[in-house]
CSV table of C-alpha atoms in Angstrom, one decimal:
chain,number,residue,atom,x,y,z
A,1498,MET,CA,16.4,29.7,-25.0
A,1499,ASP,CA,15.3,27.1,-27.5
A,1500,GLN,CA,13.8,25.1,-24.7
A,1501,VAL,CA,12.0,28.1,-23.4
A,1502,ALA,CA,10.7,28.9,-26.8
A,1503,ALA,CA,9.4,25.3,-27.2
A,1504,ILE,CA,7.6,25.5,-23.9
A,1505,LEU,CA,6.0,28.8,-24.8
A,1506,GLU,CA,4.9,27.5,-28.2
A,1507,GLU,CA,3.5,24.2,-26.9
A,1508,ARG,CA,1.9,25.5,-23.7
A,1509,GLY,CA,1.1,29.1,-24.6
A,1510,PRO,CA,-2.6,28.7,-23.9
A,1511,VAL,CA,-1.9,27.4,-20.4
A,1512,LEU,CA,0.4,30.4,-19.6
A,1513,ALA,CA,-2.2,32.8,-21.0
A,1514,SER,CA,-4.8,31.4,-18.6
A,1515,VAL,CA,-2.4,31.7,-15.8
A,1516,ALA,CA,-2.1,35.4,-16.4
A,1517,VAL,CA,-5.9,35.8,-16.4
A,1518,VAL,CA,-6.6,34.0,-13.1
A,1519,PHE,CA,-3.4,34.7,-11.1
A,1520,ALA,CA,-4.6,37.9,-9.5
A,1521,THR,CA,-8.0,36.4,-8.7
A,1522,VAL,CA,-6.6,33.4,-7.0
A,1523,LEU,CA,-3.9,35.4,-5.1
A,1524,VAL,CA,-6.5,37.8,-3.7
A,1525,ALA,CA,-8.8,35.0,-2.7
A,1526,THR,CA,-5.9,33.2,-1.0
A,1527,LEU,CA,-5.1,36.3,1.0
A,1528,LEU,CA,-8.6,37.3,1.9
A,1529,PHE,CA,-10.2,33.9,2.5
A,1530,GLY,CA,-9.1,30.7,4.0
A,1531,ASN,CA,-10.5,27.5,5.3
A,1532,ASN,CA,-10.7,28.6,9.0
A,1533,TYR,CA,-13.8,26.5,9.8
A,1534,GLY,CA,-11.7,24.0,11.8
A,1535,SER,CA,-9.9,26.7,13.8
A,1536,HIS,CA,-11.6,25.4,17.0
A,1537,ILE,CA,-9.5,22.3,16.7
A,1538,PRO,CA,-6.0,22.8,18.1
A,1539,LEU,CA,-3.2,23.2,15.5
A,1540,VAL,CA,0.1,21.4,15.8
A,1541,GLY,CA,3.0,23.3,14.2
A,1542,SER,CA,1.7,26.8,14.7
A,1543,GLU,CA,5.1,28.0,15.8
A,1544,TYR,CA,6.3,27.7,12.1
A,1545,GLY,CA,4.0,30.6,11.1
A,1546,SER,CA,1.9,30.7,7.9
A,1547,ALA,CA,0.3,27.8,6.3
A,1548,GLU,CA,2.9,27.7,3.6
A,1549,LYS,CA,5.7,27.7,6.1
A,1550,ARG,CA,4.0,24.9,8.0
A,1551,ARG,CA,3.6,22.9,4.8
A,1552,LYS,CA,7.3,23.2,4.0
A,1553,ALA,CA,8.2,22.2,7.6
A,1554,PHE,CA,6.0,19.2,7.2
A,1555,ILE,CA,8.0,18.0,4.2
A,1556,THR,CA,11.1,17.5,6.3
A,1557,ASN,CA,9.5,17.0,9.8
A,1558,GLY,CA,6.2,15.3,9.1
A,1559,LYS,CA,6.9,12.6,11.6
A,1560,ASP,CA,7.6,15.0,14.4
A,1561,PHE,CA,4.3,16.8,13.7
A,1562,TYR,CA,2.3,13.6,14.3
A,1563,LYS,CA,4.4,12.6,17.4
A,1564,LYS,CA,3.9,16.0,19.0
A,1565,GLY,CA,0.1,15.8,18.2
A,1566,TYR,CA,-0.2,12.3,19.6
A,1567,GLU,CA,1.6,13.2,22.8
A,1568,MET,CA,-0.4,16.4,23.3
A,1569,PHE,CA,-3.8,15.3,22.2
A,1570,LYS,CA,-3.9,11.6,22.5
A,1571,SER,CA,-7.7,11.5,23.2
A,1572,LYS,CA,-8.9,14.4,21.1
A,1573,ALA,CA,-8.7,15.6,17.5
A,1574,TYR,CA,-6.0,18.0,16.4
A,1575,ARG,CA,-5.0,19.7,13.1
A,1576,LEU,CA,-1.7,19.9,11.3
A,1577,THR,CA,-0.7,21.3,7.9
A,1578,ALA,CA,0.4,18.7,5.4
A,1579,LEU,CA,1.2,18.8,1.7
A,1580,ASP,CA,-2.4,19.3,0.7
A,1581,GLY,CA,-3.3,21.8,3.5
A,1582,ASP,CA,-4.8,21.4,6.9
A,1583,ARG,CA,-6.1,18.0,8.0
A,1584,ILE,CA,-7.7,16.7,11.1
A,1585,VAL,CA,-6.2,13.8,13.0
A,1586,ILE,CA,-8.9,11.7,14.8
A,1587,PRO,CA,-8.0,9.8,18.0
A,1588,ARG,CA,-8.3,6.1,18.1
A,1589,HIS,CA,-11.2,5.9,20.5
A,1590,LEU,CA,-13.5,7.8,18.0
A,1591,MET,CA,-12.7,5.6,15.0
A,1592,GLU,CA,-15.5,3.1,15.6
A,1593,GLU,CA,-17.9,5.9,15.4
A,1594,VAL,CA,-16.2,7.6,12.5
A,1595,ARG,CA,-16.0,4.4,10.4
A,1596,GLN,CA,-19.8,4.1,10.5
A,1597,LEU,CA,-20.4,7.5,8.9
A,1598,PRO,CA,-21.9,7.1,5.4
A,1599,ASP,CA,-19.9,7.9,2.3
A,1600,ASP,CA,-21.8,11.0,1.6
A,1601,ILE,CA,-20.4,12.5,4.8
A,1602,ILE,CA,-16.8,11.1,4.8
A,1603,ASN,CA,-15.7,10.0,1.3
A,1604,ILE,CA,-12.7,7.8,0.4
A,1605,ASP,CA,-12.9,8.4,-3.4
A,1606,LYS,CA,-12.5,12.2,-3.0
A,1607,ALA,CA,-9.7,11.6,-0.5
A,1608,PHE,CA,-7.8,9.5,-3.0
A,1609,ASP,CA,-8.4,12.2,-5.7
A,1610,ILE,CA,-6.6,14.7,-3.4
A,1611,MET,CA,-3.9,12.4,-2.1
A,1612,ASN,CA,-3.0,10.9,-5.5
A,1613,GLU,CA,-3.5,14.0,-7.7
A,1614,HIS,CA,-6.1,12.2,-9.8
A,1615,LYS,CA,-7.3,15.3,-11.7
A,1616,SER,CA,-3.8,16.2,-12.9
A,1617,LEU,CA,-2.9,12.6,-13.7
A,1618,LYS,CA,-6.2,11.8,-15.4
A,1619,MET,CA,-7.1,9.1,-12.9
A,1620,GLY,CA,-9.9,8.4,-10.4
A,1621,ASN,CA,-12.5,6.8,-12.7
A,1622,ARG,CA,-15.2,5.8,-10.2
A,1623,LYS,CA,-16.7,3.1,-12.4
A,1624,LEU,CA,-13.2,1.6,-12.9
A,1625,THR,CA,-12.6,1.5,-9.1
A,1626,ALA,CA,-15.9,-0.1,-8.4
A,1627,PHE,CA,-15.3,-2.7,-11.1
A,1628,MET,CA,-11.8,-3.6,-9.8
A,1629,ILE,CA,-13.1,-3.9,-6.2
A,1630,HIS,CA,-15.9,-6.1,-7.5
A,1631,ILE,CA,-13.4,-8.4,-9.2
A,1632,ILE,CA,-11.2,-8.6,-6.2
A,1633,ARG,CA,-14.0,-9.4,-3.8
A,1634,GLY,CA,-16.2,-11.5,-6.0
A,1635,ASP,CA,-13.6,-13.5,-7.9
A,1636,LEU,CA,-10.1,-13.2,-6.5
A,1637,THR,CA,-10.9,-13.5,-2.7
A,1638,ARG,CA,-13.7,-16.0,-3.2
A,1639,GLY,CA,-11.6,-18.1,-5.4
A,1640,LEU,CA,-8.5,-18.3,-3.2
A,1641,SER,CA,-9.0,-22.0,-2.3
A,1642,ARG,CA,-9.2,-22.8,-6.0
A,1643,ILE,CA,-6.3,-20.5,-6.9
A,1644,ASN,CA,-3.9,-21.4,-4.2
A,1645,PRO,CA,-2.3,-24.5,-5.7
A,1646,ARG,CA,-1.4,-22.6,-8.8
A,1647,LEU,CA,-0.2,-19.7,-6.7
A,1648,SER,CA,2.0,-22.1,-4.7
A,1649,ALA,CA,3.5,-23.6,-7.9
A,1650,GLU,CA,4.1,-20.2,-9.4
A,1651,THR,CA,5.8,-19.1,-6.2
A,1652,ALA,CA,8.2,-22.1,-6.2
A,1653,GLN,CA,9.0,-21.7,-9.9
A,1654,THR,CA,9.5,-17.9,-9.7
A,1655,ILE,CA,11.8,-18.0,-6.7
A,1656,GLN,CA,14.0,-20.5,-8.5
A,1657,GLU,CA,14.0,-18.2,-11.6
A,1658,GLU,CA,14.8,-15.0,-9.7
A,1659,LEU,CA,17.4,-16.3,-7.3
A,1660,PRO,CA,20.9,-17.4,-8.4
A,1661,PRO,CA,21.9,-21.1,-7.8
A,1662,CYS,CA,23.1,-20.1,-4.3
A,1663,ASP,CA,25.2,-23.3,-3.8
A,1664,ASP,CA,27.3,-21.2,-1.6
A,1665,TRP,CA,26.5,-17.9,0.2
A,1666,THR,CA,25.4,-15.5,-2.5
A,1667,SER,CA,24.6,-11.8,-2.2
A,1668,VAL,CA,21.2,-10.8,-3.4
A,1669,VAL,CA,19.7,-7.3,-3.5
A,1670,ALA,CA,16.5,-8.1,-1.6
A,1671,TYR,CA,14.0,-5.5,-2.7
A,1672,GLN,CA,14.7,-5.7,-6.5
A,1673,THR,CA,14.6,-9.5,-6.4
A,1674,VAL,CA,11.4,-9.7,-4.4
A,1675,LEU,CA,9.8,-7.0,-6.7
A,1676,ARG,CA,10.3,-9.2,-9.7
A,1677,MET,CA,9.1,-12.3,-7.8
A,1678,VAL,CA,5.9,-10.6,-6.7
A,1679,ALA,CA,5.3,-9.1,-10.2
A,1680,LYS,CA,5.5,-12.6,-11.7
A,1681,ILE,CA,3.6,-14.4,-9.0
A,1682,SER,CA,0.8,-11.8,-8.9
A,1683,GLY,CA,0.8,-11.6,-12.7
A,1684,ALA,CA,0.2,-15.3,-13.1
A,1685,ILE,CA,-3.2,-14.8,-11.4
A,1686,PHE,CA,-3.8,-11.3,-13.0
A,1687,ILE,CA,-3.0,-12.0,-16.6
A,1688,GLY,CA,-1.7,-15.6,-16.9
A,1689,PRO,CA,1.5,-17.6,-16.4
A,1690,GLU,CA,2.9,-17.0,-19.9
A,1691,LEU,CA,2.4,-13.2,-20.2
A,1692,CYS,CA,3.4,-12.5,-16.6
A,1693,ARG,CA,7.0,-13.4,-17.5
A,1694,SER,CA,7.2,-11.2,-20.6
A,1695,ASP,CA,9.4,-8.1,-20.3
A,1696,ASP,CA,6.6,-6.0,-21.6
A,1697,TYR,CA,4.3,-7.0,-18.8
A,1698,LEU,CA,7.0,-6.8,-16.1
A,1699,ASN,CA,8.1,-3.3,-17.3
A,1700,ALA,CA,4.5,-2.2,-17.3
A,1701,SER,CA,3.4,-3.7,-14.0
A,1702,ILE,CA,6.6,-2.6,-12.1
A,1703,GLY,CA,7.5,0.6,-13.9
A,1704,TYR,CA,4.0,2.2,-14.0
A,1705,THR,CA,3.7,2.3,-10.2
A,1706,LEU,CA,7.1,3.9,-9.9
A,1707,ASP,CA,6.3,6.5,-12.5
A,1708,PHE,CA,3.0,7.2,-10.7
A,1709,ILE,CA,4.8,7.7,-7.4
A,1710,ASN,CA,7.3,10.0,-9.0
A,1711,ALA,CA,4.6,12.1,-10.7
A,1712,VAL,CA,2.6,12.5,-7.5
A,1713,SER,CA,5.7,13.3,-5.3
A,1714,LYS,CA,6.8,16.0,-7.8
A,1715,LEU,CA,3.4,17.6,-8.1
A,1716,LYS,CA,3.1,17.7,-4.3
A,1717,GLN,CA,6.2,20.0,-4.2
A,1718,TRP,CA,3.9,22.7,-5.7
A,1719,ASN,CA,1.5,24.5,-3.5
A,1720,LYS,CA,-1.8,22.8,-4.0
A,1721,ARG,CA,-3.4,26.0,-5.6
A,1722,TRP,CA,-0.8,25.9,-8.4
A,1723,ARG,CA,-0.6,22.2,-9.2
A,1724,TRP,CA,-3.0,22.6,-12.1
A,1725,ILE,CA,-0.2,24.7,-13.6
A,1726,GLY,CA,2.7,22.7,-12.3
A,1727,ARG,CA,1.3,19.6,-14.0
A,1728,TYR,CA,2.4,21.1,-17.3
A,1729,PHE,CA,6.0,21.7,-16.1
A,1730,THR,CA,6.5,18.4,-14.4
A,1731,PRO,CA,8.3,15.9,-16.7
A,1732,GLU,CA,7.4,13.0,-14.4
A,1733,VAL,CA,3.7,13.6,-15.4
A,1734,ASP,CA,4.5,13.4,-19.1
A,1735,LYS,CA,6.5,10.2,-18.5
A,1736,LEU,CA,3.6,8.7,-16.6
A,1737,PHE,CA,1.3,9.4,-19.5
A,1738,SER,CA,3.8,8.0,-22.0
A,1739,GLU,CA,4.3,4.8,-20.0
A,1740,ARG,CA,0.5,4.4,-19.5
A,1741,GLU,CA,0.1,4.5,-23.3
A,1742,LYS,CA,2.8,1.8,-23.7
A,1743,ALA,CA,1.1,-0.4,-21.2
A,1744,HIS,CA,-2.2,0.0,-23.0
A,1745,ASN,CA,-0.5,-0.8,-26.3
A,1746,PHE,CA,0.8,-4.0,-24.7
A,1747,LEU,CA,-2.6,-5.0,-23.3
A,1748,ARG,CA,-4.8,-4.2,-26.3
A,1749,PRO,CA,-3.8,-7.2,-28.4
A,1750,VAL,CA,-4.0,-9.4,-25.3
A,1751,ILE,CA,-7.6,-8.4,-24.7
A,1752,GLU,CA,-8.4,-8.8,-28.4
A,1753,GLN,CA,-7.0,-12.4,-28.4
A,1754,ARG,CA,-9.1,-13.2,-25.3
A,1755,ARG,CA,-12.2,-11.9,-27.0
A,1756,ALA,CA,-11.5,-14.0,-30.1
A,1757,ALA,CA,-11.0,-17.1,-27.9
A,1758,MET,CA,-14.3,-16.4,-26.2
A,1759,LYS,CA,-16.1,-16.0,-29.5
A,1760,ALA,CA,-14.6,-19.2,-30.8
A,1761,GLY,CA,-15.7,-21.1,-27.7
A,1762,ASN,CA,-12.2,-22.1,-26.7
A,1763,ASN,CA,-11.2,-23.1,-23.2
A,1764,LEU,CA,-10.5,-19.9,-21.3
A,1765,PRO,CA,-7.9,-19.1,-18.6
A,1766,ASP,CA,-8.9,-18.8,-14.9
A,1767,ASP,CA,-7.3,-15.4,-14.2
A,1768,ALA,CA,-8.3,-11.8,-13.4
A,1769,LEU,CA,-8.2,-10.7,-17.0
A,1770,GLN,CA,-10.8,-13.3,-17.9
A,1771,TRP,CA,-12.9,-12.5,-14.9
A,1772,MET,CA,-12.9,-8.9,-16.0
A,1773,LEU,CA,-13.9,-9.8,-19.6
A,1774,ASN,CA,-16.7,-12.0,-18.4
A,1775,LYS,CA,-18.3,-9.0,-16.5
A,1776,ILE,CA,-17.1,-5.9,-18.4
A,1777,ASP,CA,-20.3,-5.6,-20.4
A,1778,GLU,CA,-22.4,-5.9,-17.3
A,1779,PHE,CA,-20.6,-2.9,-15.9
A,1780,GLY,CA,-20.8,-1.0,-19.2
A,1781,LEU,CA,-17.1,-0.5,-19.6
A,1782,SER,CA,-14.8,-0.3,-22.6
A,1783,ASP,CA,-11.7,-2.4,-23.3
A,1784,GLU,CA,-9.6,0.7,-22.7
A,1785,VAL,CA,-11.0,0.9,-19.2
A,1786,LEU,CA,-10.3,-2.8,-18.8
A,1787,ALA,CA,-6.6,-2.2,-19.7
A,1788,GLU,CA,-6.5,0.6,-17.2
A,1789,THR,CA,-8.0,-1.7,-14.5
A,1790,GLN,CA,-5.3,-4.2,-15.1
A,1791,LEU,CA,-2.7,-1.5,-14.6
A,1792,ASN,CA,-4.4,-0.3,-11.4
A,1793,LEU,CA,-4.6,-3.9,-10.1
A,1794,SER,CA,-0.9,-4.3,-10.5
A,1795,MET,CA,-0.3,-0.9,-9.0
A,1796,ALA,CA,-2.4,-1.8,-5.9
A,1797,ALA,CA,-0.8,-5.2,-5.4
A,1798,ILE,CA,2.8,-5.5,-6.5
A,1799,HIS,CA,4.7,-2.8,-4.7
A,1800,THR,CA,2.8,-2.9,-1.4
A,1801,THR,CA,3.4,-6.7,-1.2
A,1802,THR,CA,7.1,-6.2,-2.2
A,1803,LEU,CA,7.5,-3.6,0.6
A,1804,THR,CA,5.9,-6.0,3.1
A,1805,VAL,CA,8.0,-9.0,2.2
A,1806,THR,CA,11.2,-7.0,2.2
A,1807,MET,CA,10.5,-5.5,5.6
A,1808,ILE,CA,9.8,-9.1,7.0
A,1809,LEU,CA,13.0,-10.4,5.4
A,1810,TYR,CA,15.0,-7.6,7.0
A,1811,ASP,CA,13.4,-8.4,10.4
A,1812,LEU,CA,14.1,-12.1,10.0
A,1813,VAL,CA,17.6,-12.1,8.7
A,1814,VAL,CA,19.0,-10.6,12.0
A,1815,ARG,CA,17.0,-13.2,14.1
A,1816,PRO,CA,18.3,-16.7,13.1
A,1817,ASP,CA,16.5,-18.2,16.1
A,1818,VAL,CA,13.2,-17.0,14.8
A,1819,ILE,CA,14.0,-18.3,11.3
A,1820,GLU,CA,14.5,-21.8,12.8
A,1821,GLU,CA,11.3,-21.7,14.7
A,1822,VAL,CA,9.3,-20.5,11.7
A,1823,ARG,CA,10.9,-23.1,9.5
A,1824,GLU,CA,10.1,-25.8,11.9
A,1825,GLU,CA,6.4,-24.7,12.0
A,1826,ILE,CA,6.2,-24.7,8.2
A,1827,ARG,CA,7.6,-28.2,8.0
A,1828,ASN,CA,5.2,-29.5,10.6
A,1829,VAL,CA,2.2,-27.9,8.9
A,1830,LEU,CA,3.2,-29.3,5.5
A,1831,ALA,CA,3.6,-32.7,7.0
A,1832,ALA,CA,0.1,-32.5,8.3
A,1833,HIS,CA,-1.2,-31.4,4.9
A,1834,ASP,CA,0.5,-33.9,2.6
A,1835,GLY,CA,3.2,-31.5,1.7
A,1836,VAL,CA,0.7,-29.1,0.0
A,1837,MET,CA,0.4,-25.4,0.8
A,1838,THR,CA,-3.3,-25.2,0.8
A,1839,SER,CA,-5.3,-22.3,2.2
A,1840,HIS,CA,-5.9,-24.3,5.3
A,1841,ALA,CA,-2.2,-25.0,5.6
A,1842,LEU,CA,-1.3,-21.4,5.3
A,1843,PHE,CA,-3.9,-20.6,8.0
A,1844,ASP,CA,-2.2,-23.1,10.3
A,1845,MET,CA,1.2,-21.2,10.0
A,1846,LYS,CA,0.3,-19.1,12.9
A,1847,LEU,CA,3.8,-18.2,14.1
A,1848,LEU,CA,4.6,-17.0,10.5
A,1849,ASP,CA,1.4,-15.0,10.6
A,1850,SER,CA,2.5,-13.5,13.9
A,1851,VAL,CA,5.9,-12.6,12.5
A,1852,MET,CA,4.3,-10.9,9.5
A,1853,LYS,CA,1.9,-8.8,11.7
A,1854,GLU,CA,4.7,-7.9,14.1
A,1855,SER,CA,6.8,-6.7,11.2
A,1856,GLN,CA,3.9,-4.5,10.1
A,1857,ARG,CA,3.6,-3.2,13.7
A,1858,VAL,CA,7.2,-2.3,14.0
A,1859,ASN,CA,7.4,-1.0,10.4
A,1860,PRO,CA,4.0,0.5,9.7
A,1861,GLY,CA,5.0,2.1,6.4
A,1862,SER,CA,2.8,5.1,6.8
A,1863,LEU,CA,2.2,7.0,10.0
A,1864,VAL,CA,-1.5,7.5,9.0
A,1865,ARG,CA,-4.4,5.5,7.9
A,1866,PHE,CA,-8.2,6.0,7.2
A,1867,GLN,CA,-7.8,9.1,5.0
A,1868,ARG,CA,-11.2,10.5,4.2
A,1869,TYR,CA,-12.6,13.7,2.8
A,1870,VAL,CA,-15.3,15.4,4.8
A,1871,ALA,CA,-18.1,16.0,2.2
A,1872,LYS,CA,-20.7,17.2,4.7
A,1873,PRO,CA,-20.1,18.7,8.1
A,1874,VAL,CA,-20.6,16.4,11.1
A,1875,THR,CA,-20.3,16.6,14.9
A,1876,LEU,CA,-18.9,13.6,16.7
A,1877,SER,CA,-20.1,12.3,20.1
A,1878,ASP,CA,-17.4,14.1,22.0
A,1879,GLY,CA,-18.3,17.4,20.4
A,1880,THR,CA,-15.6,17.5,17.8
A,1881,HIS,CA,-17.0,19.2,14.7
A,1882,LEU,CA,-15.6,18.1,11.3
A,1883,PRO,CA,-16.2,20.9,8.8
A,1884,ALA,CA,-16.8,20.1,5.1
A,1885,GLY,CA,-13.7,20.4,2.9
A,1886,TYR,CA,-11.3,18.9,5.4
A,1887,MET,CA,-9.2,15.7,5.1
A,1888,ILE,CA,-9.3,13.5,8.2
A,1889,GLU,CA,-7.0,10.6,9.2
A,1890,THR,CA,-5.7,8.8,12.2
A,1891,ALA,CA,-2.2,8.3,13.5
A,1892,HIS,CA,-2.1,4.5,13.1
A,1893,ALA,CA,1.7,4.1,13.4
A,1894,LEU,CA,1.8,5.8,16.8
A,1895,ALA,CA,-1.1,3.7,18.1
A,1896,VAL,CA,0.5,0.4,17.3
A,1897,GLN,CA,3.7,1.5,19.1
A,1898,ASP,CA,1.9,2.8,22.2
A,1899,PRO,CA,2.6,0.9,25.4
A,1900,ASP,CA,-1.1,1.3,26.3
A,1901,VAL,CA,-2.0,-0.8,23.3
A,1902,TYR,CA,0.9,-3.3,23.1
A,1903,GLN,CA,3.3,-4.2,25.9
A,1904,ASN,CA,7.0,-3.4,25.3
A,1905,PRO,CA,6.2,-1.9,21.9
A,1906,GLU,CA,9.8,-1.0,21.2
A,1907,THR,CA,10.7,-4.7,21.1
A,1908,PHE,CA,10.2,-7.0,18.1
A,1909,ASP,CA,8.4,-10.0,19.5
A,1910,ALA,CA,7.9,-12.7,16.9
A,1911,ARG,CA,5.4,-14.5,19.1
A,1912,ARG,CA,3.4,-11.4,20.2
A,1913,PHE,CA,0.3,-12.0,18.1
A,1914,LEU,CA,0.5,-15.8,18.3
A,1915,ASN,CA,0.5,-15.5,22.1
A,1916,LEU,CA,-2.4,-13.0,22.0
A,1917,ARG,CA,-4.4,-15.4,19.7
A,1918,ASN,CA,-3.7,-18.3,22.0
A,1919,GLY,CA,-4.6,-16.3,25.1
A,1920,THR,CA,-1.2,-16.9,26.7
A,1921,ALA,CA,-0.3,-13.2,26.8
A,1922,GLU,CA,-2.0,-10.3,28.6
A,1923,ASP,CA,-4.5,-8.6,26.2
A,1924,LEU,CA,-4.4,-4.9,26.9
A,1925,LEU,CA,-7.2,-4.4,24.4
A,1926,LYS,CA,-9.5,-7.1,26.0
A,1927,TYR,CA,-10.6,-8.5,22.7
A,1928,LYS,CA,-13.4,-11.1,23.1
A,1929,ASN,CA,-12.4,-12.7,19.7
A,1930,LYS,CA,-8.7,-13.4,19.8
A,1931,GLU,CA,-8.7,-14.1,16.0
A,1932,GLN,CA,-8.7,-10.4,15.6
A,1933,TYR,CA,-5.0,-10.6,16.0
A,1934,GLN,CA,-4.6,-12.3,12.6
A,1935,PHE,CA,-2.5,-10.7,10.0
A,1936,VAL,CA,-5.5,-9.9,7.7
A,1937,THR,CA,-7.8,-8.6,10.4
A,1938,VAL,CA,-8.6,-4.9,10.6
A,1939,THR,CA,-9.5,-3.1,13.8
A,1940,LYS,CA,-9.4,0.4,15.1
A,1941,ASP,CA,-6.2,-0.6,16.9
A,1942,PHE,CA,-4.4,-2.0,13.9
A,1943,MET,CA,-5.2,-0.4,10.6
A,1944,HIS,CA,-2.4,-1.4,8.3
A,1945,PHE,CA,-5.0,-2.6,5.7
A,1946,GLY,CA,-7.4,0.2,6.5
A,1947,TYR,CA,-10.6,0.0,8.5
A,1948,GLY,CA,-14.3,-0.3,8.0
A,1949,ARG,CA,-16.1,-1.1,4.8
A,1950,HIS,CA,-13.4,0.3,2.6
A,1951,ALA,CA,-10.6,-1.8,4.1
A,1952,CYS,CA,-8.2,-3.3,1.5
A,1953,PRO,CA,-10.2,-5.9,-0.3
A,1954,GLY,CA,-7.1,-7.6,-1.6
A,1955,ARG,CA,-5.5,-8.3,1.8
A,1956,PHE,CA,-6.5,-12.0,1.8
A,1957,PHE,CA,-4.8,-12.6,-1.6
A,1958,ALA,CA,-1.8,-10.6,-0.4
A,1959,ALA,CA,-1.5,-12.5,2.9
A,1960,ASN,CA,-1.5,-15.9,1.0
A,1961,GLU,CA,1.1,-14.6,-1.5
A,1962,ILE,CA,3.4,-13.3,1.3
A,1963,LYS,CA,3.1,-16.5,3.3
A,1964,LEU,CA,3.9,-18.6,0.2
A,1965,ILE,CA,7.0,-16.5,-0.7
A,1966,LEU,CA,8.3,-16.5,2.9
A,1967,ALA,CA,7.6,-20.2,3.5
A,1968,ARG,CA,9.3,-21.2,0.2
A,1969,ILE,CA,12.3,-19.1,0.9
A,1970,LEU,CA,12.7,-20.3,4.5
A,1971,LEU,CA,12.3,-23.9,3.5
A,1972,ASP,CA,14.7,-23.8,0.6
A,1973,TYR,CA,17.4,-21.2,1.7
A,1974,ASP,CA,19.4,-20.1,4.6
A,1975,ILE,CA,19.7,-16.4,4.9
A,1976,ARG,CA,22.1,-14.1,6.8
A,1977,MET,CA,23.5,-10.6,6.8
A,1978,PRO,CA,26.7,-9.8,4.9
A,1979,ASP,CA,29.9,-10.2,6.9
A,1980,GLY,CA,30.4,-7.7,9.7
A,1981,LEU,CA,26.7,-6.6,9.8
A,1982,THR,CA,24.5,-7.7,12.7
A,1983,GLU,CA,21.9,-4.9,13.0
A,1984,ARG,CA,18.7,-4.7,10.9
A,1985,TYR,CA,18.9,-2.4,7.9
A,1986,ALA,CA,17.4,0.9,8.8
A,1987,ASN,CA,14.2,2.0,7.0
A,1988,LEU,CA,14.3,5.1,4.8
A,1989,SER,CA,11.8,7.9,5.5
A,1990,MET,CA,10.0,10.4,3.3
A,1991,GLY,CA,7.7,12.7,5.2
A,1992,PRO,CA,5.3,10.5,7.2
A,1993,ASP,CA,6.2,7.4,5.2
A,1994,ALA,CA,8.9,4.8,5.8
A,1995,PHE,CA,10.1,2.0,3.5
A,1996,PRO,CA,12.9,-0.6,3.3
A,1997,ASP,CA,16.2,0.5,1.8
A,1998,PRO,CA,15.9,-0.9,-1.7
A,1999,THR,CA,19.7,-1.2,-2.2
A,2000,LYS,CA,20.6,-3.5,0.7
A,2001,GLU,CA,21.8,-7.1,0.2
A,2002,ILE,CA,21.0,-10.4,2.0
A,2003,LEU,CA,23.1,-13.5,1.6
A,2004,PHE,CA,21.3,-16.7,0.4
A,2005,LYS,CA,22.5,-20.3,0.5
A,2006,ARG,CA,20.4,-23.2,-0.7
A,2007,VAL,CA,19.4,-25.7,2.0
A,2008,LYS,CA,20.8,-29.1,1.0
A,2009,THR,CA,17.7,-30.9,2.3
A,2010,ALA,CA,15.1,-28.5,0.9
A,2011,ALA,CA,11.5,-29.5,1.2
């Protein structure tokens, strides 16, 4: 009872407002609905009402998409997800859809909905534009300059995070890679000293997990009541608390950098400094800068960790592929004086193929290209997209479709290498075979998105992933624990899949390491 009394005392105004609007919202829900897309076939109608379909989606989301893909492969269909009805666009229309302007289909509004920005006090448009500018204008353009440092940080960090491994040593892959990626990325984001501090690691790693937890808990509420549910979701309060801790860590760091700038000292070549050099131009405060650093970590660290872990799980059960990739890395380094330059990484084409094939087999999310329809539009095949709907495309099902890739059920390490070389049949008939690179985005492979809003950090991520994998494969043998021969199964949550974070891989240092 004391807890109830405390809630009533603290959140009484919220509860009072609920009493005022409850009847209005309930009546509106019953009388009106978003039926403007009813001409588009609905998958899952057998479950009944929208709320019943939503609950079924939580446990059977993957089945909804599979059924829709099988029934309506070449036309749009609807399904009811956590945020209501959405329209799934077929692959052949994506070239047309991607060219629609932002005032018709909008990515920012889509992110607001998907990530509960309003409830979590996120979604600052200026901040997002600033971060993308820094990634495109400074990080990506500076990769050739940055890469030697990134390579050195990778070698140092792997040694720090792995045990000696003089004999076969068990390592929890995901947790170890997570700390590696946080440090390596952090060296470029905030500098090589701070990136190793516990305060930074806790902020950069923990904030993303707190964000994911807060969003997932809010999604359990019907979308009409999330504005209330936010006040009764402890994970939201924890996110706010951890955000403040991260800001408290970053404030003195920013102040020290400003003092160094004022004194005319030599300044670091990292993302924090790039931001400080341009923040006044964008009219942003230091608080926004701190939040931008958090968002940069959130965008980069966990996605890269998931990708590296997936690839390691694919490689560890294929020792023959490990030997082939290791031999390629050694040959490339011999041709580049032992230095992992950007050009050397580009020449690691078998490794690139393995990385892309791992993405194809383990696409992470079933869908890509989520957008909000801000203005109604009719596509060339007559499909009408009403305003207020979310749209997306079933990326994962396309990359595992035999009409797109031969023998899609098989992990083929050389698949994309052979397609680039022109030694395999190209079902997609690409004129430019370099479209089969890991970083390339097409309507047929949208892991990094598609169109003008494709992930701007994918070039940095690709370099970092290659550096981590190359260093591990050169310096260590890896194998499954005794008695295990099959790849670790991915875990699923709704339409998303991710590597099991609890699984172990055995590492043993190679005696003749490069």
